[in-house]
Short mmCIF file of C-alpha atoms in Angstrom, two decimals:
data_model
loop_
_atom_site.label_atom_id
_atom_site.label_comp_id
_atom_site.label_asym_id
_atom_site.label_seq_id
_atom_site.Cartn_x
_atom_site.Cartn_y
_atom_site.Cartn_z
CA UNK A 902 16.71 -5.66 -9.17
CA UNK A 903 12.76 -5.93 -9.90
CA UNK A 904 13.03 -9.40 -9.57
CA UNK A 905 14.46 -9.47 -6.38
CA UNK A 906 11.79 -6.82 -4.85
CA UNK A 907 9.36 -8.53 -6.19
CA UNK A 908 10.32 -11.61 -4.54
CA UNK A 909 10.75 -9.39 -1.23
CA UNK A 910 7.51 -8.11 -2.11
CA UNK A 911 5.58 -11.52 -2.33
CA UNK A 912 7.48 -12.31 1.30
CA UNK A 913 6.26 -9.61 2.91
CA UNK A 914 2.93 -10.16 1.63
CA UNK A 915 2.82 -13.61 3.31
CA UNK A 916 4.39 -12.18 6.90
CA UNK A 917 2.43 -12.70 9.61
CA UNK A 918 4.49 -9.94 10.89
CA UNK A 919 4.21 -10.66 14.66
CA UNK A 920 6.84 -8.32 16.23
CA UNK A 921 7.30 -6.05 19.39
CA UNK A 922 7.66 -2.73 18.46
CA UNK A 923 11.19 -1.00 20.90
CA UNK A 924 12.91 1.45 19.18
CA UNK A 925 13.83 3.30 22.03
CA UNK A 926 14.28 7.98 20.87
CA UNK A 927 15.91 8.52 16.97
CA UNK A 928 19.34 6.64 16.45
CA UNK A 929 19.45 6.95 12.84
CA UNK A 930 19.80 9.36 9.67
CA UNK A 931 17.60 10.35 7.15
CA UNK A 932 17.37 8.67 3.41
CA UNK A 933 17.29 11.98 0.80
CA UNK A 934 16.53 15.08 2.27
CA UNK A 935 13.78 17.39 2.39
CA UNK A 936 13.14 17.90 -1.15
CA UNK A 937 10.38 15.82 -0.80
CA UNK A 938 8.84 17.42 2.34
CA UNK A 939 9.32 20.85 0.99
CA UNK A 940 7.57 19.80 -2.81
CA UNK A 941 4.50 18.42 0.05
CA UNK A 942 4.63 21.88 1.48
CA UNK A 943 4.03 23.82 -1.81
CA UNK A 944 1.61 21.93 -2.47
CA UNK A 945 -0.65 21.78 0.96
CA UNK A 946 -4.08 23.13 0.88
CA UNK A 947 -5.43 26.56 2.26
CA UNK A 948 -5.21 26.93 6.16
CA UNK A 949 -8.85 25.34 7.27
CA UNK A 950 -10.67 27.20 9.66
CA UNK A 951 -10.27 26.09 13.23
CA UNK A 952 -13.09 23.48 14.42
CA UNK A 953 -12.33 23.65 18.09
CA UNK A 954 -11.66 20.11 18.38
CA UNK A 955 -8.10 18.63 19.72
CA UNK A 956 -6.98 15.09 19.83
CA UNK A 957 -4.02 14.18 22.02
CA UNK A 958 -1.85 11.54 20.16
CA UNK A 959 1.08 9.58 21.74
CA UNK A 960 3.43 7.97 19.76
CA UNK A 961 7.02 7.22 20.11
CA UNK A 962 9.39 9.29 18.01
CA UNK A 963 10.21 7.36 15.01
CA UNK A 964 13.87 5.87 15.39
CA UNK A 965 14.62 7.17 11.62
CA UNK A 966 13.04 10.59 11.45
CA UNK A 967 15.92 13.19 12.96
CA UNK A 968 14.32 15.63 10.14
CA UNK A 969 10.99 16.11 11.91
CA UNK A 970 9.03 15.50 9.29
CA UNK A 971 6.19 13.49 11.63
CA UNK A 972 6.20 17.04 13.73
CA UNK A 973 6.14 18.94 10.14
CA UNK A 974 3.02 16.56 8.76
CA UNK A 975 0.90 16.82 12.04
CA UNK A 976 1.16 20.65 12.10
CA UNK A 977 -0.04 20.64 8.34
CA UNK A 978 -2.38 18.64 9.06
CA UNK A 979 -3.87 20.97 11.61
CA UNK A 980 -3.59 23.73 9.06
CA UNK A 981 -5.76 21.51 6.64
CA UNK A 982 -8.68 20.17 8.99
CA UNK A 983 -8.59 23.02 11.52
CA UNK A 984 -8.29 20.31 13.78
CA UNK A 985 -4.99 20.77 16.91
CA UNK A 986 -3.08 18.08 17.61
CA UNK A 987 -0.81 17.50 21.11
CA UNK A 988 1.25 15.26 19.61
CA UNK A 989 3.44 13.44 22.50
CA UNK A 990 6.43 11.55 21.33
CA UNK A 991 8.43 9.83 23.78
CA UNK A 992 10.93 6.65 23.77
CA UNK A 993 9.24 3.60 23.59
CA UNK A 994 9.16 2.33 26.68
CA UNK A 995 7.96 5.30 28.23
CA UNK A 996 4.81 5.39 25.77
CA UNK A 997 4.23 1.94 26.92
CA UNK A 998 4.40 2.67 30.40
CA UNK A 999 1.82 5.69 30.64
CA UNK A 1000 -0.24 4.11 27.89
CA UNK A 1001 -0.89 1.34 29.40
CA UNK A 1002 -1.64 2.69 32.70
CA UNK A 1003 -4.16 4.83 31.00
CA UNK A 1004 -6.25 2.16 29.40
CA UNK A 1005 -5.67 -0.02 32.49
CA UNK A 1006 -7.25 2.94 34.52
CA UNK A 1007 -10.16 3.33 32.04
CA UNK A 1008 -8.55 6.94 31.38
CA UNK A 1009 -9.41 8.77 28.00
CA UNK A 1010 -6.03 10.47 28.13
CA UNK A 1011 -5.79 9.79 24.61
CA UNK A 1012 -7.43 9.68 20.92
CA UNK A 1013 -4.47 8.72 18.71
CA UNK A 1014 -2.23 5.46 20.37
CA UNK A 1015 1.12 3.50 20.18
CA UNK A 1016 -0.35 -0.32 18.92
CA UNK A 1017 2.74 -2.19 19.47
CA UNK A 1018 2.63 -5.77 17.42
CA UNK A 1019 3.08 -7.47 20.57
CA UNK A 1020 -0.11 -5.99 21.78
CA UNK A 1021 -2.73 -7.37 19.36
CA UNK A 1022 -4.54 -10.47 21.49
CA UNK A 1023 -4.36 -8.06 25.16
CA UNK A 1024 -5.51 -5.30 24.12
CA UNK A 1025 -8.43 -6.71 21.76
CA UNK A 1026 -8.90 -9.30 24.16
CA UNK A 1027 -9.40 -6.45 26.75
CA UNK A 1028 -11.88 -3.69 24.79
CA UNK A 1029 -9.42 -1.17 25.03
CA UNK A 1030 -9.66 -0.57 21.31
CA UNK A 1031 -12.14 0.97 18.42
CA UNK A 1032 -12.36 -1.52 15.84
CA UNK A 1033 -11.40 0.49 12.56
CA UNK A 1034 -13.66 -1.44 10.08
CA UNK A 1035 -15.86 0.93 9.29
CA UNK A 1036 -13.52 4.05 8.77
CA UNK A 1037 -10.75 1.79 6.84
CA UNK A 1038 -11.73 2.58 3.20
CA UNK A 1039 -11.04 -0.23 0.40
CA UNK A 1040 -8.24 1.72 -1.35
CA UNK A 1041 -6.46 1.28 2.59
CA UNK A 1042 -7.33 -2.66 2.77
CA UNK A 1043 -6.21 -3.39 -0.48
CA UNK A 1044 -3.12 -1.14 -0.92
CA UNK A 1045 -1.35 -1.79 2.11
CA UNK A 1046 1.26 -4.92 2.81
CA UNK A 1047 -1.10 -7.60 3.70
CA UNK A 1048 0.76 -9.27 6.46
CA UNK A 1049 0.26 -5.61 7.76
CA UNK A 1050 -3.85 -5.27 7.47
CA UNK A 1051 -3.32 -8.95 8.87
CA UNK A 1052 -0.83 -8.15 11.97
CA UNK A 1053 -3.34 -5.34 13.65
CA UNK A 1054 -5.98 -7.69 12.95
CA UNK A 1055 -8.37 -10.27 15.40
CA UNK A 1056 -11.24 -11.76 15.20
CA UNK A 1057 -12.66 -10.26 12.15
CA UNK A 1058 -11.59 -6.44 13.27
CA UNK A 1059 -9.10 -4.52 12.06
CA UNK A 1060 -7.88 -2.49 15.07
CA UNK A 1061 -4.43 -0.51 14.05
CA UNK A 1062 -3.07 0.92 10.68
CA UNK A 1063 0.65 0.41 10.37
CA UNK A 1064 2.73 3.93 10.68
CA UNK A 1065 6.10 1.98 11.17
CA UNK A 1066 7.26 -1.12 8.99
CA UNK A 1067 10.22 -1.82 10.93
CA UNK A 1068 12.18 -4.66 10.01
CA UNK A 1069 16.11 -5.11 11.23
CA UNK A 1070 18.99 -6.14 8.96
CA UNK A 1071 22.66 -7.42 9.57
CA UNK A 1072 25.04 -4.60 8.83
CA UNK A 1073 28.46 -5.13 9.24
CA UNK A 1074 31.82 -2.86 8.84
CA UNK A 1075 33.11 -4.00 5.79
CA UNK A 1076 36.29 -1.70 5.60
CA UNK A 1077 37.26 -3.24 9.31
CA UNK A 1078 36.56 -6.88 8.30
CA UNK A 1079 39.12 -6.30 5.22
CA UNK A 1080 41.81 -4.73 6.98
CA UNK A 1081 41.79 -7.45 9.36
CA UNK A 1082 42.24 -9.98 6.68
CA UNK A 1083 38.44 -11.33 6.80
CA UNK A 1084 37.00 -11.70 3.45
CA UNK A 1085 34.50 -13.70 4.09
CA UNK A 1086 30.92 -11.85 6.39
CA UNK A 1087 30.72 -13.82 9.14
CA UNK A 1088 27.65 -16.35 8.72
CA UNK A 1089 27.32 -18.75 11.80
CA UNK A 1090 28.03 -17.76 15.51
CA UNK A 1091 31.36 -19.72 15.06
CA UNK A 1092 32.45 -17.66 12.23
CA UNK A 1093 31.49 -14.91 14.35
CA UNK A 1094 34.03 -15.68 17.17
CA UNK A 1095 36.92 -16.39 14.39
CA UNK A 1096 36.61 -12.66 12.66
CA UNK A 1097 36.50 -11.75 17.04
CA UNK A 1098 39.78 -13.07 17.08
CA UNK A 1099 41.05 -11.50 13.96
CA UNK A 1100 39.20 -8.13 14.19
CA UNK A 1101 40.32 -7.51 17.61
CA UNK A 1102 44.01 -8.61 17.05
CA UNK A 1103 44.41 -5.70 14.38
CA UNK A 1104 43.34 -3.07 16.44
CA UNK A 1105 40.43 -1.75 14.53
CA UNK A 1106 37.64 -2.25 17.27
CA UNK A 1107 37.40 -2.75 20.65
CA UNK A 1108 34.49 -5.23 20.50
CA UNK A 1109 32.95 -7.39 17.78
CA UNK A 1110 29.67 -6.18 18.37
CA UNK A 1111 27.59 -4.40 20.70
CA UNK A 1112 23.94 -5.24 21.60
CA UNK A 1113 20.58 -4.33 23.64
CA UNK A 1114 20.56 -6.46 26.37
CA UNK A 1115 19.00 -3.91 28.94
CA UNK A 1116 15.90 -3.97 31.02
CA UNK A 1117 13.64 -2.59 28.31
CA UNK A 1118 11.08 -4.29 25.83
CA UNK A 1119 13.81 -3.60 23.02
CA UNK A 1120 15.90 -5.72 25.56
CA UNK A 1121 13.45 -8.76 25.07
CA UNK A 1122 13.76 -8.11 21.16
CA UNK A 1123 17.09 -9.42 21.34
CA UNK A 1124 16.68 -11.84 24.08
CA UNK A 1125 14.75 -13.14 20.96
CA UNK A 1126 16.51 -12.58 18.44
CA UNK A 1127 19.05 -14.22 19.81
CA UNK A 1128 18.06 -17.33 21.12
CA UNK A 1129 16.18 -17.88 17.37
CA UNK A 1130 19.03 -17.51 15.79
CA UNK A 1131 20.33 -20.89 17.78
CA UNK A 1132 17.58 -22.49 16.90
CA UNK A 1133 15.82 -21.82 20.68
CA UNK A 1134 12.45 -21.90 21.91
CA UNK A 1135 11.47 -19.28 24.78
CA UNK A 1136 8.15 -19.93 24.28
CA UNK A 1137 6.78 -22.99 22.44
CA UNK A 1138 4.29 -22.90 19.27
CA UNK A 1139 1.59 -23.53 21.97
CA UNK A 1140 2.61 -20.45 23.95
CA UNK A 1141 3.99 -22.39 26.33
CA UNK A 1142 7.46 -21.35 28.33
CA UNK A 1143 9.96 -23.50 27.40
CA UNK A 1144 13.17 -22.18 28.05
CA UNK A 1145 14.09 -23.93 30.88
CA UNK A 1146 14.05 -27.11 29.21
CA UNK A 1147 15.85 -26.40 25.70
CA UNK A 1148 19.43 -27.06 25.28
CA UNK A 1149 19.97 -24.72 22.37
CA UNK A 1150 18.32 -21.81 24.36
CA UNK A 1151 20.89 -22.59 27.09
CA UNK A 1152 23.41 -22.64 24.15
CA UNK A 1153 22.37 -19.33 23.00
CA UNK A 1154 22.64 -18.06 26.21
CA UNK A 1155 25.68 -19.34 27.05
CA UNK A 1156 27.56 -17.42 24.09
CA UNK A 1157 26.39 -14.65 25.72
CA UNK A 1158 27.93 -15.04 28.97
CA UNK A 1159 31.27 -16.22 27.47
CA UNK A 1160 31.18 -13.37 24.87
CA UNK A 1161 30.67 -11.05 27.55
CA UNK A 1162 33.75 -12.30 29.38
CA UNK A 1163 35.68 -12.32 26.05
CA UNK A 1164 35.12 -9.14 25.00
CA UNK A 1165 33.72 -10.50 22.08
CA UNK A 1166 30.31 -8.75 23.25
CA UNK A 1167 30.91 -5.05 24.50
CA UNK A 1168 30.21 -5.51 28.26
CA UNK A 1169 27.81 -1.89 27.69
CA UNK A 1170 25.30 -4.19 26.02
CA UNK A 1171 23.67 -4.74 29.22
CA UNK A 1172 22.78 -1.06 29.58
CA UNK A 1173 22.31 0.10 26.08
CA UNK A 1174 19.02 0.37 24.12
CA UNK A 1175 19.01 0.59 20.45
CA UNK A 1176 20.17 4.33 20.15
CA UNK A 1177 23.52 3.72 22.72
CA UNK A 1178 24.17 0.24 20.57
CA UNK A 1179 23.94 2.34 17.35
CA UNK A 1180 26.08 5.08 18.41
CA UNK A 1181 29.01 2.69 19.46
CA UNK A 1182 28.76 1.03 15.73
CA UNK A 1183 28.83 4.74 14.33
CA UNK A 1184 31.77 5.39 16.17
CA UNK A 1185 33.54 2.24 14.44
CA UNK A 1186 34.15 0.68 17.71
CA UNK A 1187 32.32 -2.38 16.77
CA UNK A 1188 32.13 -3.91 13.55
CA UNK A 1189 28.89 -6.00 13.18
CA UNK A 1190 25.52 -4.81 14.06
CA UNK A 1191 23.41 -7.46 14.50
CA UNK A 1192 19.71 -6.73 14.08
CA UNK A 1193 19.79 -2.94 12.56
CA UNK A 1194 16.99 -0.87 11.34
CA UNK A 1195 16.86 0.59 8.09
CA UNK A 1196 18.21 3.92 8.79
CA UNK A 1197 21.21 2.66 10.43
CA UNK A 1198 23.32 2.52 6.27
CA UNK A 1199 21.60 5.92 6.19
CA UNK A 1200 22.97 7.39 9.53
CA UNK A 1201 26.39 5.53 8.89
CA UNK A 1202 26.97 7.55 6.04
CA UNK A 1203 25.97 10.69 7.17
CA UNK A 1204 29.32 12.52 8.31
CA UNK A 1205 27.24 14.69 10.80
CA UNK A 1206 26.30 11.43 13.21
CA UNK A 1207 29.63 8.71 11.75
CA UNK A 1208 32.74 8.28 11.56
CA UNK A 1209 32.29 4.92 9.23
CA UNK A 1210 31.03 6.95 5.96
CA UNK A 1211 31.14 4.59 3.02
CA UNK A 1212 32.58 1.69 5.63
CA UNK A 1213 29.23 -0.35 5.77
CA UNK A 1214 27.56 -2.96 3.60
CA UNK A 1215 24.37 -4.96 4.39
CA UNK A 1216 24.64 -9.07 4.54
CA UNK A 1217 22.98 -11.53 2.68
CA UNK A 1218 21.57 -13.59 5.91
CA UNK A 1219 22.11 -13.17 9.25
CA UNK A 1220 24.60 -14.67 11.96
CA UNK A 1221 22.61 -17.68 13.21
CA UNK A 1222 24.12 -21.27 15.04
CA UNK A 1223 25.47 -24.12 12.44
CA UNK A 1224 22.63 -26.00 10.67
CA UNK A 1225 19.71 -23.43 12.11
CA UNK A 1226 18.44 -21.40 9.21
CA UNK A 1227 18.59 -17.59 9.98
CA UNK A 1228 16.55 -15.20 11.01
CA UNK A 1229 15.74 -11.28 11.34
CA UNK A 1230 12.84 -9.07 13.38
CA UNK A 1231 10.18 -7.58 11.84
CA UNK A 1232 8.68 -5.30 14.26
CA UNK A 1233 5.89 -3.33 13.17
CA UNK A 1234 3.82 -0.45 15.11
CA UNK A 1235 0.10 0.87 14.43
CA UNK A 1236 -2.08 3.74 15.40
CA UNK A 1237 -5.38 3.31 17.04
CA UNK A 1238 -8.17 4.70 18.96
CA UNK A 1239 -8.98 3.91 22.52
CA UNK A 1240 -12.72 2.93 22.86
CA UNK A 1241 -12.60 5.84 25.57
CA UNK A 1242 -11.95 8.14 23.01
CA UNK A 1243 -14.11 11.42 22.73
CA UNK A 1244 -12.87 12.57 19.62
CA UNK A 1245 -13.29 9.23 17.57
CA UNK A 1246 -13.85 10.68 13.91
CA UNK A 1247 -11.08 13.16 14.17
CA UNK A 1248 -8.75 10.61 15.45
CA UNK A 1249 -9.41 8.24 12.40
CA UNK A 1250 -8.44 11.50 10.79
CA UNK A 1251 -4.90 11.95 11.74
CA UNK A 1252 -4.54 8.21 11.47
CA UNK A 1253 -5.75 8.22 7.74
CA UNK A 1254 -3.67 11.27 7.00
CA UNK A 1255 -0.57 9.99 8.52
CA UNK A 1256 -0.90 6.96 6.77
CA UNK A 1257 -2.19 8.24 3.11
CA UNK A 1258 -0.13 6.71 -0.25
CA UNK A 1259 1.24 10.29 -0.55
CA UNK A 1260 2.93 10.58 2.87
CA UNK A 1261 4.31 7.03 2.56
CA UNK A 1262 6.42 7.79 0.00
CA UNK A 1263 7.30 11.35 1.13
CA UNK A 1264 8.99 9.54 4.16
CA UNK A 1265 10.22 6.77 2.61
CA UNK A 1266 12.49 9.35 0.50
CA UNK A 1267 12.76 11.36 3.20
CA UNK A 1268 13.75 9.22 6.26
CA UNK A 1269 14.51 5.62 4.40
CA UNK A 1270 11.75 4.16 6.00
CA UNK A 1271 10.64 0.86 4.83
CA UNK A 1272 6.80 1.27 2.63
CA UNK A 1273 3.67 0.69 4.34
CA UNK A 1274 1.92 0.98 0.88
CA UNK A 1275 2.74 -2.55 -1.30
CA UNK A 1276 3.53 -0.48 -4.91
CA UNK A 1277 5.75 0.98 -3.16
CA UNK A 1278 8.04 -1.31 -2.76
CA UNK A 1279 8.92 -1.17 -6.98
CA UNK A 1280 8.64 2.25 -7.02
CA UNK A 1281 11.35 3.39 -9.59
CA UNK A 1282 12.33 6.89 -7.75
CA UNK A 1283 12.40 4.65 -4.52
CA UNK A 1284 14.27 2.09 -6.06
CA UNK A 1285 17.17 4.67 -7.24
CA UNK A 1286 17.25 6.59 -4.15
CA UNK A 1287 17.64 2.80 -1.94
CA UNK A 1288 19.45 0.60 -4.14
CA UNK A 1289 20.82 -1.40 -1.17
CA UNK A 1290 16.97 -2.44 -0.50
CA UNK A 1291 18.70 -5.24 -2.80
CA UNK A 1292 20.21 -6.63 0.34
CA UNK A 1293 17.29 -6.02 1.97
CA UNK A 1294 15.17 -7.65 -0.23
CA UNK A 1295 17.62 -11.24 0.85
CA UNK A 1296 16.94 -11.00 4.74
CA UNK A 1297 13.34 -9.70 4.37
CA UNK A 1298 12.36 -13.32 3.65
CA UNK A 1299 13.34 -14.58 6.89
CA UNK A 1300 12.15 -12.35 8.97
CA UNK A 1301 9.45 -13.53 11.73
CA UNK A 1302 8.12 -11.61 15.10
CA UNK A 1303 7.90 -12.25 18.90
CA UNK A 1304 5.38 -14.56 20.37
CA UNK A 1305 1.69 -13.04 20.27
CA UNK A 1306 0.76 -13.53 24.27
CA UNK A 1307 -2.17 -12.18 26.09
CA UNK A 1308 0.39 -12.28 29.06
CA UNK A 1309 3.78 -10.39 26.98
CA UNK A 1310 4.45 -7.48 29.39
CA UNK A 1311 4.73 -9.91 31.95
CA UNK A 1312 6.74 -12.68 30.16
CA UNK A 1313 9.24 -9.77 29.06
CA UNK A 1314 9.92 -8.02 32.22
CA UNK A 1315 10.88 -11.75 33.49
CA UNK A 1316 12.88 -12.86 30.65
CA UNK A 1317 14.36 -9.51 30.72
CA UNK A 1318 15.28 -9.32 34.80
CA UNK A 1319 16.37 -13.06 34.79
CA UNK A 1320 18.65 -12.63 31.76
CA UNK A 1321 20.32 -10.17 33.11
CA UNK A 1322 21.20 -11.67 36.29
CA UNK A 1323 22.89 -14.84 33.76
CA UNK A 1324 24.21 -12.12 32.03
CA UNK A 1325 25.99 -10.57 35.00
CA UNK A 1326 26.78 -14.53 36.29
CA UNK A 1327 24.73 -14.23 39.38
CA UNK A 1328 23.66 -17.30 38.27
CA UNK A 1329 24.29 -19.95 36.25
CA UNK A 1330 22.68 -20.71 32.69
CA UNK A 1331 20.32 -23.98 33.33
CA UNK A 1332 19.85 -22.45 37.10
CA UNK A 1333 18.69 -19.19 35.40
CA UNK A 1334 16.56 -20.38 32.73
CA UNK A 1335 14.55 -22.84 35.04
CA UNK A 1336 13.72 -20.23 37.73
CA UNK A 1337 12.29 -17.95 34.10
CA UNK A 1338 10.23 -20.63 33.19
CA UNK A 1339 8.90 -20.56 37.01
CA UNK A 1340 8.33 -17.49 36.76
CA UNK A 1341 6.36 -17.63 33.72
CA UNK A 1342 4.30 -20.44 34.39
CA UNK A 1343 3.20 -18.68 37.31
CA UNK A 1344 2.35 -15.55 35.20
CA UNK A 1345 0.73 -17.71 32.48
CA UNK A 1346 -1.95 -19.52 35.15
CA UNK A 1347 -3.01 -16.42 35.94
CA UNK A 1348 -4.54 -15.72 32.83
#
C-alpha cells in the first residue's frame, strides 16, 4: 500500500494539473462522519470579538460535502476572527456565470472567488486577480501538491490556493458485471459494447452507462474526456482547433451517436450534469460510471442516497479506444481575491483558514475528499479510513486536464452547442465537427 501512494504521490507531484473545474450542486456521500468535525469543534478557540468587517465569498458547493462541514468551518471561522462571512454557494455553472460578469463589469461584488483551472491564462492575462505571493507563507508553498502551487500559477505569481483536488475515477458495478457473466472490467471502448450486449441481455440495467453530455462546462469535461480517451485532438498542443480534421475525434464522436441509438448510452445523458448522471448509477440502472469523483464509492455505499451498497469497485485504468493509452480528469478549483477587492487581508484570511493542514485532513475524513496537503496522502488514519485510494493511486497517474485557453468559455459553449446538435443527429459527424472548428477559429482570431 505505501508503495503504491507513494508512487501516486510522486505523480501528482509532477501534474500539471490543467483541468476545468464543473461539478455541478453535491451528488455524493461523505467518507467517515463527523467525528472529526465535532473533535475540531471542541477544540475551536474563544468567540473573537466582532471587527465589523464582512467579506462576501462565492464558491460552488463542494460536490462531496452533503455534511456541511464548509458551512460549519466558515461560521467558526467567524467566531475566531470576528470577521462575517456571506458565503454564496451555488452550482457551478451558475458561479461562473455571475462571477464572471462581475469581474467583466469591474464590480467588487466579491472578496473570496471560484478560480476554476481552466481560468488561469484569462483571468491573469486580464488583472482580474491579487497575486497571492506575498500572503502565501513557506509552510503553504512547500506543503501543498506541487502540480497544485504550479496549476494557479503564471508568470511568476501565484494567484489561487487549491480548496478542491478533484480528480475522476472509473467505477463500475461489479455485482451487475458478474451476474451477467462478465468477469473481466471492461478496458477498451470495444469491450465496452460486448459487456452492453451482455449486461443488457440479463436484465440488470437499462443502460451501460450514463454520462454529462449537457450544455454546461461539466458538459465540455466529457466532450473531453471522451474524445482523449480515442486518442482525439479538439484542440492541438499549439492551441489550435483541430477537431474538424481528426479522424479519431470523429471516431469518438461517432460512438456516441451510435451508443445513443443503441441504448448503450442512456439517451438522458444529453440533459444530465454530474449530480442527475450520479443518481442514475446509484439507482443501479447503469453499471459503469465513467469519469467519477471520489465521493461517488462513498455515496454508493451509503444506504440513505443507493441502492448498490457494497456493489461497486474502482478499475485499474480507464475505458479508452484500442492501442490509445488511457486517461482520467483532474479538475482542480482555487480561491482567490479579485484585485477589486476592499477587504483584501481578510479575504487571504478565509482562504488560509480554509485551506490550513488541519482542515485538510478534517475533510478528507470527513467528506473523502482527495488531500490538498502532500503528507497527506500517506497519512496512516487516512490510509485506513480510504483503503480503496489503492485503486486510486493506479488511475491517478494518467490523469491530465483541459486545454489552458485565453479564449475557453468561448471554445466550450461551441463545442458544447455543436455536440449536441451531432448528438441529437441534426447533423452529421464530419459536417458537425468542421462547422466547430469554424466556429472556433473565428473565436480564436479574435483574441
Amino acid at each position: 500500500m505505501k508503495k503504491v501512494i507513494a508512487l501516486a504521490l510522486a505523480a501528482v507531484m509532477v501534474l500539471s494539473l490543467a483541468a476545468c473545474g464543473g461539478s455541478a450542486a453535491p451528488a455524493a456521500g461523505s467518507g467517515s462522519s463527523a467525528p472529526a468535525a465535532e473533535a475540531s469543534k471542541e477544540d475551536a478557540a474563544p468567540a473573537a470579538e466582532p471587527t465589523g468587517e464582512k467579506i462576501t465569498v462565492i464558491l460552488p458547493a463542494h460536490e462531496m460535502d452533503t455534511v456541511g462541514l464548509h458551512e460549519q468551518r466558515t461560521r467558526k471561522f467567524e467566531e475566531e476572527t470576528g470577521i462575517q462571512v456571506e458565503l454564496i454557494n451555488m452550482g457551478w455553472d451558475d458561479v461562473a456565470d455571475k462571477l464572471t460578469a462581475d469581474l467583466v463589469a469591474g464590480g467588487n461584488t466579491y472578496d473570496v472567488i471560484e478560480f476554476d483551472n481552466a481560468w488561469v491564462l484569462k483571468f491573469a492575462q486580464n488583472d482580474w486577480l491579487e497575486p497571492l505571493d506575498d500572503y502565501v507563507s513557506d509552510e503553504q508553498r512547500n506543503g501543498m501538491v506541487p502540480g497544485l502551487i504550479d496549476k494557479f500559477s503564471n508568470d511568476g505569481h501565484l494567484y489561487g490556493i487549491t480548496w478542491n483536488n478533484d480528480t475522476r475515477f472509473f467505477m463500475y458495478n461489479k455485482a451487475k458485471l458478474e451476474a451477467a457473466g462478465i468477469d473481466k472490467v471492461p478496458e477498451t471502448w470495444d469491450e465496452v459494447k460486448a459487456a452492453d450486449e451482455l449486461l443488457r441481455d440479463s436484465g440488470q440495467i437499462l443502460n451501460t452507462y450514463i454520462d454529462s453530455y449537457w450544455q454546461g462546462q461539466s458538459g465540455g469535461n466529457e466532450i473531453y474526456w471522451l474524445v482523449s480517451s480515442f486518442g482525439g485532438k479538439l484542440i492541438d498542443d499549439n492551441g489550435n482547433p483541430v477537431m474538424g480534421e481528426d479522424p479519431k475525434t470523429a471516431e469518438a464522436y461517432q460512438f456516441v451517436v451510435d451508443g445513443l441509438e443503441s441504448g448503450l448510452i442512456d439517451p438522458a445523458s444529453l440533459t444530465a450534469d454530474y449530480e442527475n448522471a450520479a443518481n442514475v448509477f446509484y439507482m443501479g440502472d447503469t453499471a459503469l460510471m465513467m469519469q467519477a469523483w471520489p465521493g461517488v464509492y462513498a455515496a454508493a455505499n451509503d444506504p440513505e442516497t443507493s441502492s448498490i451498497v457494497d456493489e461497486i469497485a474502482v478499475g485499474d485504468s480507464a475505458p479508452h479506444a484500442d492501442g490509445e493509452d488511457f486517461m482520467v480528469l483532474t479538475l482542480p478549483e482555487a480561491m482567490a481575491i479579485p484585485k477589486t477587492s476592499e477587504h483584501k487581508d481578510a479575504a487571504w484570511k478565509y482562504i488560509e483558514y480554509m485551506s490550513s493542514h488541519d482542515f485538510d485532513k478534517e475533510r478528507c475524513a470527513t467528506i473523502g475528499s482527495l488531500p490538498v496537503w502532500t503528507d497527506l496522502y500517506s497519512d496512516p488514519d487516512l490510509l485506513e479510513l480510504y483503503p480503496y485510494w489503492e485503486q486510486f493511486a493506479n488511475q491517478i497517474t494518467h490523469s491530465k486536464g483541459l486545454p489552458d485557453l485565453l479564449w475557453y468559455d468561448e471554445y466550450c459553449n461551441i463545442l458544447t452547442v455543436e455536440s449536441q446538435k451531432i448528438f441529437l443527429g441534426e447533423v452529421g459527424v464530419e459536417e458537425g465537427l468542421k462547422e466547430m472548428q469554424k466556429q472556433c477559429e473565428e473565436v480564436q482570431a479574435q483574441y
